CSV table of N, CA and C in Angstrom, one decimal:
chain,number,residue,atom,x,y,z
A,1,UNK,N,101.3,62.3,29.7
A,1,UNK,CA,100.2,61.3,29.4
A,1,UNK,C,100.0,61.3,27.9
A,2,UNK,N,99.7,60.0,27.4
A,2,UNK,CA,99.7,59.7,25.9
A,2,UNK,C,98.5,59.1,25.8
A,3,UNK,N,97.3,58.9,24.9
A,3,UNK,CA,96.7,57.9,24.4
A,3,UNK,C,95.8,58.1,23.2
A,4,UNK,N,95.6,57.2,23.2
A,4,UNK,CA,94.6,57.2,21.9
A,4,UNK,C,93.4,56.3,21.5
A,5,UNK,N,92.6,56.2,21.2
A,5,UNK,CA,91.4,55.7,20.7
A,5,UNK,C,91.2,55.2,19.1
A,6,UNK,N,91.1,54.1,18.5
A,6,UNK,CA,91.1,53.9,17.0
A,6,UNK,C,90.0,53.0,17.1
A,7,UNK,N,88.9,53.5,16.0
A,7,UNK,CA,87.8,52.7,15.8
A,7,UNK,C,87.5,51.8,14.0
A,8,UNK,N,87.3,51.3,14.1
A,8,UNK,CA,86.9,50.5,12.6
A,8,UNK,C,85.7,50.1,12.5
A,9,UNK,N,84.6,50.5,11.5
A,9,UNK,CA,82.8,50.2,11.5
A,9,UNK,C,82.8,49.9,10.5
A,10,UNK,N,82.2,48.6,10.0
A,10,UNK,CA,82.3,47.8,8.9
A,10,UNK,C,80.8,46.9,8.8
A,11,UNK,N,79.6,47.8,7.9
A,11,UNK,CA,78.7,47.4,7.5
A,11,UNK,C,79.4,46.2,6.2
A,12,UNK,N,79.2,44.5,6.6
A,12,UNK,CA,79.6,43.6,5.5
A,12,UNK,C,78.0,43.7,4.7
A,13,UNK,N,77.0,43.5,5.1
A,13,UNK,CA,76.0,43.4,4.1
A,13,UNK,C,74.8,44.7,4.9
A,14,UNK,N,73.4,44.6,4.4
A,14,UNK,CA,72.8,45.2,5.4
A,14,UNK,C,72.1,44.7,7.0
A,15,UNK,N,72.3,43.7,6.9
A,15,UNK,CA,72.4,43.0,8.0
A,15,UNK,C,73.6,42.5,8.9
A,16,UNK,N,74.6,43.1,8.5
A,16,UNK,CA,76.1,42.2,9.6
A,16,UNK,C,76.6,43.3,9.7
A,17,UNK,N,76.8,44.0,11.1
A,17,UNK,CA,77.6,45.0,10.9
A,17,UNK,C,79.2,44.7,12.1
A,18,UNK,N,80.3,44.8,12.1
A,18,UNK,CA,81.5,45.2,12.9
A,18,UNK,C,81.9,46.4,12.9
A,19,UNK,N,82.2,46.6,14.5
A,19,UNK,CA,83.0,47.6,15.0
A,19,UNK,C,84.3,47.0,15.6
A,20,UNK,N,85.5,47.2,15.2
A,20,UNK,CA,86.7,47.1,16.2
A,20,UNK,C,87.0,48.3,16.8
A,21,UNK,N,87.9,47.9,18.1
A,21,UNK,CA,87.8,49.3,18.8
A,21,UNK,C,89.1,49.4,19.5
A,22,UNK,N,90.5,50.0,19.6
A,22,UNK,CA,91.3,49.9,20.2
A,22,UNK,C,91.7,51.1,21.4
A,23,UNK,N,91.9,51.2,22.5
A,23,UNK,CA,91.9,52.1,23.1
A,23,UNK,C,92.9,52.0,23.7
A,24,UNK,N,94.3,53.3,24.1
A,24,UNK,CA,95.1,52.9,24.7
A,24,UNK,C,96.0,54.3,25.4
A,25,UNK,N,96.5,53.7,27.0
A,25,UNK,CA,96.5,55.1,27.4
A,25,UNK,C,97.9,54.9,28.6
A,26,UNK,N,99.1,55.7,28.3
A,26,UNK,CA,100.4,55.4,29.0
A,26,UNK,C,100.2,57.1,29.8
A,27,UNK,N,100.5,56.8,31.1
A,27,UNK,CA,100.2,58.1,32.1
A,27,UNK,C,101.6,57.8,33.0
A,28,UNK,N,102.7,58.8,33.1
A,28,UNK,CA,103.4,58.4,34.0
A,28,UNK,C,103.5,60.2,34.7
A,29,UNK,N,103.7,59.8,36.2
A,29,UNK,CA,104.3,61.3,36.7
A,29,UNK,C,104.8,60.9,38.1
A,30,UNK,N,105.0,62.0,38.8
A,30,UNK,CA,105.7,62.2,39.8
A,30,UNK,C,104.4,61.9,41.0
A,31,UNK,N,104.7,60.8,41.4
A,31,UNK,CA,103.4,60.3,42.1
A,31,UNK,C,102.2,60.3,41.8
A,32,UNK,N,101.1,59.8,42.2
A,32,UNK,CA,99.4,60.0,42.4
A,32,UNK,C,99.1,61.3,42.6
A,33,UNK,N,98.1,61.5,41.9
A,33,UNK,CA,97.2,63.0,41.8
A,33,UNK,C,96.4,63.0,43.1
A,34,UNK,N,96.9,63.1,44.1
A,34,UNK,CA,96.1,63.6,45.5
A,34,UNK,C,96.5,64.8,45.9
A,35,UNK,N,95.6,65.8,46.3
A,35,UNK,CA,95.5,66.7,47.5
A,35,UNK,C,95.7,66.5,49.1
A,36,UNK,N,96.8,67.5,49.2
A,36,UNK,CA,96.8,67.3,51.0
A,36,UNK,C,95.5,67.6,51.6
A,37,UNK,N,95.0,68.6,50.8
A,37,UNK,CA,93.6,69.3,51.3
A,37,UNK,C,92.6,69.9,50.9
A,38,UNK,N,91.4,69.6,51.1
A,38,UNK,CA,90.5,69.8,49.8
A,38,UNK,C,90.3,71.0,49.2
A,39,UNK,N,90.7,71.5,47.9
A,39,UNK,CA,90.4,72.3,47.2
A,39,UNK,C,91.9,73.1,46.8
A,40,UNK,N,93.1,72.3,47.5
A,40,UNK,CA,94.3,72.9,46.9
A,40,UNK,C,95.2,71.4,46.5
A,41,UNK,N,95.8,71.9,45.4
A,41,UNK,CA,96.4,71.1,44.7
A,41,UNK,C,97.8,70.3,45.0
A,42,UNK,N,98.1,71.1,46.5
A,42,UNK,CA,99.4,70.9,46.7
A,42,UNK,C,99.8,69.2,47.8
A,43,UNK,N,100.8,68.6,47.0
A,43,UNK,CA,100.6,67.4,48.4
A,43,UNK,C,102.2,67.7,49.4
A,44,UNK,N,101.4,67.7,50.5
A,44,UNK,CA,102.1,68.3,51.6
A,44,UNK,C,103.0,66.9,52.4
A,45,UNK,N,104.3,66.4,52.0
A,45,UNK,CA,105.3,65.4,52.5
A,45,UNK,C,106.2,65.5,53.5
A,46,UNK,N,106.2,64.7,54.5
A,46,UNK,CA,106.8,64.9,55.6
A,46,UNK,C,108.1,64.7,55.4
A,47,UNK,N,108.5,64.2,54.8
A,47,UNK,CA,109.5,63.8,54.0
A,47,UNK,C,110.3,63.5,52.7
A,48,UNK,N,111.1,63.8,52.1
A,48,UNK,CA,111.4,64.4,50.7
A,48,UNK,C,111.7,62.3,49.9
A,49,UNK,N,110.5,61.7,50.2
A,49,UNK,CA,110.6,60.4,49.5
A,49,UNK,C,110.3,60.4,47.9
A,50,UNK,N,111.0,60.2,46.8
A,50,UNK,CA,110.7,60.2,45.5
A,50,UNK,C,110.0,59.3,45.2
A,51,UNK,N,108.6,60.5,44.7
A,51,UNK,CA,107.3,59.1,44.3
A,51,UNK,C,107.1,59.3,42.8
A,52,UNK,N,106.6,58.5,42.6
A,52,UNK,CA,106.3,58.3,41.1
A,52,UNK,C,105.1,57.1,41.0
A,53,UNK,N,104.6,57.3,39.3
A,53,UNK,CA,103.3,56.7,38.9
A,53,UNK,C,103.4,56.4,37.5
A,54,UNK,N,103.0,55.3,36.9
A,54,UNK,CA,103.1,54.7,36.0
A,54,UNK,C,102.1,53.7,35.5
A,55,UNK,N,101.2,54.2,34.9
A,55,UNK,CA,99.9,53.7,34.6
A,55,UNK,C,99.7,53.6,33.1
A,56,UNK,N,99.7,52.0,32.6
A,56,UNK,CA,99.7,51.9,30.7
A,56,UNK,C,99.0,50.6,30.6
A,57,UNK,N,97.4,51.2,30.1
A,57,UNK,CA,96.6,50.1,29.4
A,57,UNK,C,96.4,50.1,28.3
A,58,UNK,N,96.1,49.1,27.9
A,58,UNK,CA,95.5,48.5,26.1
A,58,UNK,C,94.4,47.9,26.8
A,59,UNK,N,92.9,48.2,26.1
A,59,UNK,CA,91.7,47.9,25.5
A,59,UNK,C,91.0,47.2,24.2
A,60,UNK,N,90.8,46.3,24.0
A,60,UNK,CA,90.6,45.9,22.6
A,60,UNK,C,88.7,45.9,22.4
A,61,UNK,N,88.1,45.9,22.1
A,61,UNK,CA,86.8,45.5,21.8
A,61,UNK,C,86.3,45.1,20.0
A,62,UNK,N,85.4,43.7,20.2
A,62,UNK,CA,84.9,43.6,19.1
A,62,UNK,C,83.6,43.4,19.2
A,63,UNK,N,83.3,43.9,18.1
A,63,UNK,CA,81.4,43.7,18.7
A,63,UNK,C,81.0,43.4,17.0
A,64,UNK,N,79.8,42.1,16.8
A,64,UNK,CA,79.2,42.0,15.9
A,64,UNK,C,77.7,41.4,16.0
A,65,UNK,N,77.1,42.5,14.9
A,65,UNK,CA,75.7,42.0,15.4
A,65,UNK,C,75.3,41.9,13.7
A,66,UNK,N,74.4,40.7,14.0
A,66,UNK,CA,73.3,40.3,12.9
A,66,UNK,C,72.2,41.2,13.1
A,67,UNK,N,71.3,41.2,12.5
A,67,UNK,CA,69.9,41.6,12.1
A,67,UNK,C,69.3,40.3,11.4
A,68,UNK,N,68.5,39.5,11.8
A,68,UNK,CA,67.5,38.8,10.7
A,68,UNK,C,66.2,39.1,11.1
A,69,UNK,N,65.2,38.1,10.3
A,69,UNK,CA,63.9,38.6,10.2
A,69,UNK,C,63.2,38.7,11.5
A,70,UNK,N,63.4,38.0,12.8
A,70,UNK,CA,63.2,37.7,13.9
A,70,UNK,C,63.6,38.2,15.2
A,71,UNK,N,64.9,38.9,15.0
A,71,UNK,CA,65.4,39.5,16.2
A,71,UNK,C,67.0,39.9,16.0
A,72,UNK,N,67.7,40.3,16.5
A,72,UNK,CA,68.9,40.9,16.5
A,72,UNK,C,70.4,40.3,17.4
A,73,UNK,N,70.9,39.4,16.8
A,73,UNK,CA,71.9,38.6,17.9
A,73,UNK,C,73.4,39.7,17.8
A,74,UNK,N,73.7,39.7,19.0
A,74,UNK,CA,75.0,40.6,19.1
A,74,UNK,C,75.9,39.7,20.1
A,75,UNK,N,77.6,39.9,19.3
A,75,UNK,CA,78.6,39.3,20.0
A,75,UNK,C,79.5,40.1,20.8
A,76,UNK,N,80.0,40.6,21.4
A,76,UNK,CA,80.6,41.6,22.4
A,76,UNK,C,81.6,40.8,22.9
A,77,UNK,N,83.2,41.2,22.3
A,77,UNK,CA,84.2,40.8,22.9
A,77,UNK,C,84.9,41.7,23.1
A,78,UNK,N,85.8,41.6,24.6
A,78,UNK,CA,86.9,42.5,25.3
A,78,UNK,C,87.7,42.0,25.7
A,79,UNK,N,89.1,42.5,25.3
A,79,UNK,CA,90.4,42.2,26.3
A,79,UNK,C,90.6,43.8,26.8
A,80,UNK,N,91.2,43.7,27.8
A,80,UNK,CA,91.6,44.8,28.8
A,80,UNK,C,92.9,43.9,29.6
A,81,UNK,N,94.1,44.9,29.5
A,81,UNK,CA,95.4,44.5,30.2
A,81,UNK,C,96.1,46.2,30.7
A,82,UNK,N,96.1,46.0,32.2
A,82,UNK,CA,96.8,47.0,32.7
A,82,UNK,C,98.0,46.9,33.2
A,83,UNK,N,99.0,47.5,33.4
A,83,UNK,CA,100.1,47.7,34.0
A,83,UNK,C,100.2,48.6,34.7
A,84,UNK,N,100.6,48.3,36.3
A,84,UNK,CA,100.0,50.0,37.3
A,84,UNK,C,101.7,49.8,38.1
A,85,UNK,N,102.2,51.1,38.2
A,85,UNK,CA,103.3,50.6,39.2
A,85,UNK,C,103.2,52.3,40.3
A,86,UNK,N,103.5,51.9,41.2
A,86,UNK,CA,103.0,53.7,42.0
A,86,UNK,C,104.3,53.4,42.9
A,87,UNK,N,104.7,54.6,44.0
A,87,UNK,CA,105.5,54.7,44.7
A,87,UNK,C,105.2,56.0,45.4
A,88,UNK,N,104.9,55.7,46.5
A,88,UNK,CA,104.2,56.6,47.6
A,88,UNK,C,104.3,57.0,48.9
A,89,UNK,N,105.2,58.8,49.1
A,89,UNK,CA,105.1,58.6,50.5
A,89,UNK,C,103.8,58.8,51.6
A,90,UNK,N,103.8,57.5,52.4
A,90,UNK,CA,102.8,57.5,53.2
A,90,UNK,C,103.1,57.6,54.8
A,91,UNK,N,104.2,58.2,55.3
A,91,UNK,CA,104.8,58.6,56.4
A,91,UNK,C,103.7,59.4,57.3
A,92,UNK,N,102.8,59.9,56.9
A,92,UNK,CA,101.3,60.7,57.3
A,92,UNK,C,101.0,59.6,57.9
A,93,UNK,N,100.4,58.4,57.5
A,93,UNK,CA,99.5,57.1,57.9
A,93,UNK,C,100.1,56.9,59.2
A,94,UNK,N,101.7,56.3,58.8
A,94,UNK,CA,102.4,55.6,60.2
A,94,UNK,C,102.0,56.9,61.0
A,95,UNK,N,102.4,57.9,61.1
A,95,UNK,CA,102.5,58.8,62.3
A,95,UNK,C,101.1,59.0,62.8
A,96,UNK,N,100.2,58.9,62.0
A,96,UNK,CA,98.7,58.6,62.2
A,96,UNK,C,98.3,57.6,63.0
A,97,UNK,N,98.1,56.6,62.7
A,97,UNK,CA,98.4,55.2,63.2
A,97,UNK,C,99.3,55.1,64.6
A,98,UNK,N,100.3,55.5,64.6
A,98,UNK,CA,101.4,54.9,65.6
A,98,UNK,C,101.5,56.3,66.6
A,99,UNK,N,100.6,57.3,66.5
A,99,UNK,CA,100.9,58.3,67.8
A,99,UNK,C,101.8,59.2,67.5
A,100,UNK,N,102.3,59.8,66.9
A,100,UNK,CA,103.0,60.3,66.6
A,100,UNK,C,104.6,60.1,66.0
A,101,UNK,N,104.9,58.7,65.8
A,101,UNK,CA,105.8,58.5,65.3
A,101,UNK,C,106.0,58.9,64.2
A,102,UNK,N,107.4,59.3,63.9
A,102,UNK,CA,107.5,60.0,62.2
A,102,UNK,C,108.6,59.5,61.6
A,103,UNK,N,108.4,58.3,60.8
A,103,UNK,CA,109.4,57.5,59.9
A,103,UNK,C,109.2,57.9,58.1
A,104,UNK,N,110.5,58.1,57.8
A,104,UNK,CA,109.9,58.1,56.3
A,104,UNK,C,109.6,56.8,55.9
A,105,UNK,N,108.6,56.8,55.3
A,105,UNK,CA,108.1,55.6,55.0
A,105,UNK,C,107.5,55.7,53.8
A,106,UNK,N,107.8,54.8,52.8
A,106,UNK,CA,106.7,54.6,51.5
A,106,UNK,C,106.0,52.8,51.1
A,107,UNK,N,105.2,53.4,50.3
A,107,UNK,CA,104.8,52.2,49.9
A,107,UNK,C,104.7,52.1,48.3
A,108,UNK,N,105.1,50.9,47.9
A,108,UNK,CA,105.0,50.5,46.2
A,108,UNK,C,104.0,49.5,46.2
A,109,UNK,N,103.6,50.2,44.8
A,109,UNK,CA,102.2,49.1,44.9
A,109,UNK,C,102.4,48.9,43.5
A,110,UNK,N,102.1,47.1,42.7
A,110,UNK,CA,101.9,47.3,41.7
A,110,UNK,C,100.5,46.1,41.1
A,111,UNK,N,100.4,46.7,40.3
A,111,UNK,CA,99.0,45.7,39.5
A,111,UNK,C,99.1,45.4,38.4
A,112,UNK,N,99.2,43.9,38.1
A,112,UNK,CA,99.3,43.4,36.9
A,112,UNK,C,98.0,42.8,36.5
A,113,UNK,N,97.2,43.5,35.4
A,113,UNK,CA,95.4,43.0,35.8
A,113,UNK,C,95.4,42.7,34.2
A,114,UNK,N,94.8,41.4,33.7
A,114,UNK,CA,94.4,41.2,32.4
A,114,UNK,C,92.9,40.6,32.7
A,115,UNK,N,92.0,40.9,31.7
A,115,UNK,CA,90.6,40.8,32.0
A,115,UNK,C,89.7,40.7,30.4
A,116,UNK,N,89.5,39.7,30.2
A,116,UNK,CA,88.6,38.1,28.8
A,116,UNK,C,87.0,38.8,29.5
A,117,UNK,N,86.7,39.1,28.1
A,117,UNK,CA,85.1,39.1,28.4
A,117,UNK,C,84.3,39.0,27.5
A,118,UNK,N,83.3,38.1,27.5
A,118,UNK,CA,83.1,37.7,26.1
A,118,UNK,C,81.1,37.9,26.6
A,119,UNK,N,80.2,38.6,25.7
A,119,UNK,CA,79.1,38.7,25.5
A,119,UNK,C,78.2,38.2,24.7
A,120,UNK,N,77.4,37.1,24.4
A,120,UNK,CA,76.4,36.8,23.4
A,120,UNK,C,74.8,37.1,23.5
A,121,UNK,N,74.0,38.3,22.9
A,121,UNK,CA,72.8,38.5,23.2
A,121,UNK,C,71.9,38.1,21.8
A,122,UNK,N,70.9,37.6,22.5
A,122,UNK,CA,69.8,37.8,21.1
A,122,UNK,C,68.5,38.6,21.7
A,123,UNK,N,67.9,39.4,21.1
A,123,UNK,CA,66.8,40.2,21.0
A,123,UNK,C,66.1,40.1,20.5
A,124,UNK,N,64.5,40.0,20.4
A,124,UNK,CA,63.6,39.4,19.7
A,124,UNK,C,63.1,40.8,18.5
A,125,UNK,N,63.0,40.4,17.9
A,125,UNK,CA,61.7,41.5,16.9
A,125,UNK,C,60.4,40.7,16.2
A,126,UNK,N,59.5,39.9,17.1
A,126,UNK,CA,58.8,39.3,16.6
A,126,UNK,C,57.2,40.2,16.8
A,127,UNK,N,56.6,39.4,15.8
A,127,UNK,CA,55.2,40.2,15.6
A,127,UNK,C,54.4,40.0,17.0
A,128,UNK,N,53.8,41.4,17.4
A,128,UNK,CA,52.8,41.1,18.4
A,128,UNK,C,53.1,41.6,19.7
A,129,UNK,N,52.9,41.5,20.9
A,129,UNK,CA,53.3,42.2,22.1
A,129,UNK,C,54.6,41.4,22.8
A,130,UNK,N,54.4,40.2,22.9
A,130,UNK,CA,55.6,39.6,23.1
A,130,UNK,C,57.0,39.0,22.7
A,131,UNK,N,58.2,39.8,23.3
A,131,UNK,CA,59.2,39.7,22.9
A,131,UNK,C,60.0,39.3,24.1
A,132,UNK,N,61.9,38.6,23.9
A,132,UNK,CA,62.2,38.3,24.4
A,132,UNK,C,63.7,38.9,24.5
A,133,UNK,N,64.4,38.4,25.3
A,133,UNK,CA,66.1,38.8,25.3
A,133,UNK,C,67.2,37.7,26.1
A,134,UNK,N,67.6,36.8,25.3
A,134,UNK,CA,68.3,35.7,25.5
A,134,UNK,C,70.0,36.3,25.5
A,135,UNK,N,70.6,35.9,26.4
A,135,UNK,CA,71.8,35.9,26.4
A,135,UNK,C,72.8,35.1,27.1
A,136,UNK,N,74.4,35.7,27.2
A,136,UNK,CA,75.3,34.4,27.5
A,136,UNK,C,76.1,35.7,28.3
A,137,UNK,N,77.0,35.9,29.6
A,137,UNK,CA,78.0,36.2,29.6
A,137,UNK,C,79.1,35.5,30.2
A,138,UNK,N,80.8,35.6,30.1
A,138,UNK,CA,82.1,34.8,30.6
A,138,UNK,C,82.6,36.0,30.9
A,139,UNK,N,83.5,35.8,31.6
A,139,UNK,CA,84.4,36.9,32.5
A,139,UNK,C,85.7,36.0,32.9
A,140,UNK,N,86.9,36.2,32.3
A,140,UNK,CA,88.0,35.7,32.7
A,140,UNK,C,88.7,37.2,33.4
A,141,UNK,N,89.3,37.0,34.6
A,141,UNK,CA,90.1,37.8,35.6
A,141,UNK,C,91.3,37.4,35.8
A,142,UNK,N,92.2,38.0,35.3
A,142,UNK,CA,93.9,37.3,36.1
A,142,UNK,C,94.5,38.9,36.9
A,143,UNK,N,94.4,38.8,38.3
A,143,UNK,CA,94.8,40.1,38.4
A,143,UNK,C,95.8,39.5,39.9
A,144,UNK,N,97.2,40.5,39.7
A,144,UNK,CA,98.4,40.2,40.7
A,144,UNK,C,98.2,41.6,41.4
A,145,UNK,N,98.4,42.0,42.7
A,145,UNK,CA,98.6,43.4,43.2
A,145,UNK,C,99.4,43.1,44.3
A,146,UNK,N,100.1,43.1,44.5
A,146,UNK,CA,101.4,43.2,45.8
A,146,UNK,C,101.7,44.7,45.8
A,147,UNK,N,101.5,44.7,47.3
A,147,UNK,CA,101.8,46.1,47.6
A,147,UNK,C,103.0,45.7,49.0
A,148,UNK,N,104.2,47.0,48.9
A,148,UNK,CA,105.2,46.2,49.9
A,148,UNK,C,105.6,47.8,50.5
A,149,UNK,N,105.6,48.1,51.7
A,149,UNK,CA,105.9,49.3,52.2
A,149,UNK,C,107.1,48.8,53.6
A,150,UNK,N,108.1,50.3,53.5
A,150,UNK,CA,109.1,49.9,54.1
A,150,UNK,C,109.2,50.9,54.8
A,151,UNK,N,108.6,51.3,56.8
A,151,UNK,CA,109.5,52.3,57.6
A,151,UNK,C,110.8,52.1,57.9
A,152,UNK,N,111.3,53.1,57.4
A,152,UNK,CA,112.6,53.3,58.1
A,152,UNK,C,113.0,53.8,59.0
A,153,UNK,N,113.6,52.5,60.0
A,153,UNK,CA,113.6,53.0,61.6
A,153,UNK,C,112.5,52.7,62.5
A,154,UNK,N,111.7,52.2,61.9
A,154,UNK,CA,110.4,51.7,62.3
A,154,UNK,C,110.7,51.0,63.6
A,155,UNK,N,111.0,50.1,63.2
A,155,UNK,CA,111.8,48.5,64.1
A,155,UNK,C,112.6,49.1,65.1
A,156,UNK,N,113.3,49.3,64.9
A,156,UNK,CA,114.0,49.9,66.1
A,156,UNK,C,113.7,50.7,67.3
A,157,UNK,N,112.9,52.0,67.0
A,157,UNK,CA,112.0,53.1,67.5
A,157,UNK,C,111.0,52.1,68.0
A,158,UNK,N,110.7,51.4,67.5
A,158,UNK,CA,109.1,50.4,68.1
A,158,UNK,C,109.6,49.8,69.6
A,159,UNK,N,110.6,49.2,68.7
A,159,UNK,CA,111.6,48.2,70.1
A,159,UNK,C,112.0,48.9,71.5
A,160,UNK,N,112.6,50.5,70.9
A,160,UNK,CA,113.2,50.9,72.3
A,160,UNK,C,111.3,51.5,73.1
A,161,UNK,N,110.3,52.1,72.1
A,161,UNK,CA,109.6,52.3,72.8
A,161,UNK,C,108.9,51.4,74.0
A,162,UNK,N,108.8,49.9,73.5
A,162,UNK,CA,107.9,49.2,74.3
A,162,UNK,C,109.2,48.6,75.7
A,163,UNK,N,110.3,48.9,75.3
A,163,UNK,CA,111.1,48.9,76.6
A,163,UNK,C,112.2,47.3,76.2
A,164,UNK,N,112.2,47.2,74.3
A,164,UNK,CA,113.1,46.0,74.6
A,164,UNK,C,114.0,46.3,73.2
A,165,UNK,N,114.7,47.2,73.9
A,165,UNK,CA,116.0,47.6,72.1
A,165,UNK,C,116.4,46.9,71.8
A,166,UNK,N,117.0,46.9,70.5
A,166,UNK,CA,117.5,45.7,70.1
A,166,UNK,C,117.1,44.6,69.6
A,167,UNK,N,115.7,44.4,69.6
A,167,UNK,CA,114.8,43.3,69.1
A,167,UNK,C,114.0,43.7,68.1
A,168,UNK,N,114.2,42.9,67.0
A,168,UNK,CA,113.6,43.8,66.0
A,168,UNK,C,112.3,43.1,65.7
């Protein structure tokens, strides 16, 4: 696993200040971090399927806020784009699910997620007990996840069990 964090804080006068913010994090391994059982590390496979995981976002953030005499307006922008691709034996489930049947089986899952978010607040600092807090938020979402899992032998085993082989 790799990432990193880079920030930039830029007082332009004493009232305008920017922060940019970049954050970014590439994790790949030999499947998902799951336990067969709670409190040991080990994942227990019915079958020797080669899994793997691959998880790499970028974060951006900008944020800028005024100060004037009246109240404090702040801009808050974010992109976020992930890339997820996993591969997983889940041959436990089917045999769970289906009574005891035991197919190697996995599933790949992947997510293509990009995510626009834009923030406008103002805050009041006016004299006296009453104050206020005006704002705006947008949320743009583009996210794909197809997940596609494949028993092998499934079809067939299913077929002769219910009494019609051959029919898949």
């Amino acid at each position: 696993a790799e990432g990193l964090t880079l920030a930039f804080g830029f007082a332009a006068t004493d009232r305008l200040n920017i922060l940019a913010k970049l954050s970014y994090q590439n994790l790949e391994s030999d499947g998902a971090s799951w336990a067969s059982e709670l409190g040991d590390y080990d994942q227990i496979r019915m079958f020797d399927i080669p899994e793997y995981l691959k998880d790499e976002w970028t974060n951006y953030t900008l944020t800028v806020d005024y100060t004037g005499e009246h109240g404090t307006f702040v801009s808050s922008t974010s992109y976020f784009d992930r890339n997820y691709k996993e591969n997983e034996d889940i041959s436990e489930i089917i045999a769970l699910f289906f009574g005891g049947f035991e197919f190697p089986t996995e599933i790949d899952q992947v997510e293509d997620y990009q995510s626009f978010t834009q923030e406008f607040r103002y805050v009041s600092a006016l004299d006296g007990p009453f104050q206020f807090l005006l704002g705006a938020w947008y949320s743009d979402i583009d996210r794909s996840s197809p997940s596609t899992s494949n028993p092998y032998g499934f079809e067939d085993a299913f077929a002769d069990y219910i009494g019609l082989p051959g029919v898949p």
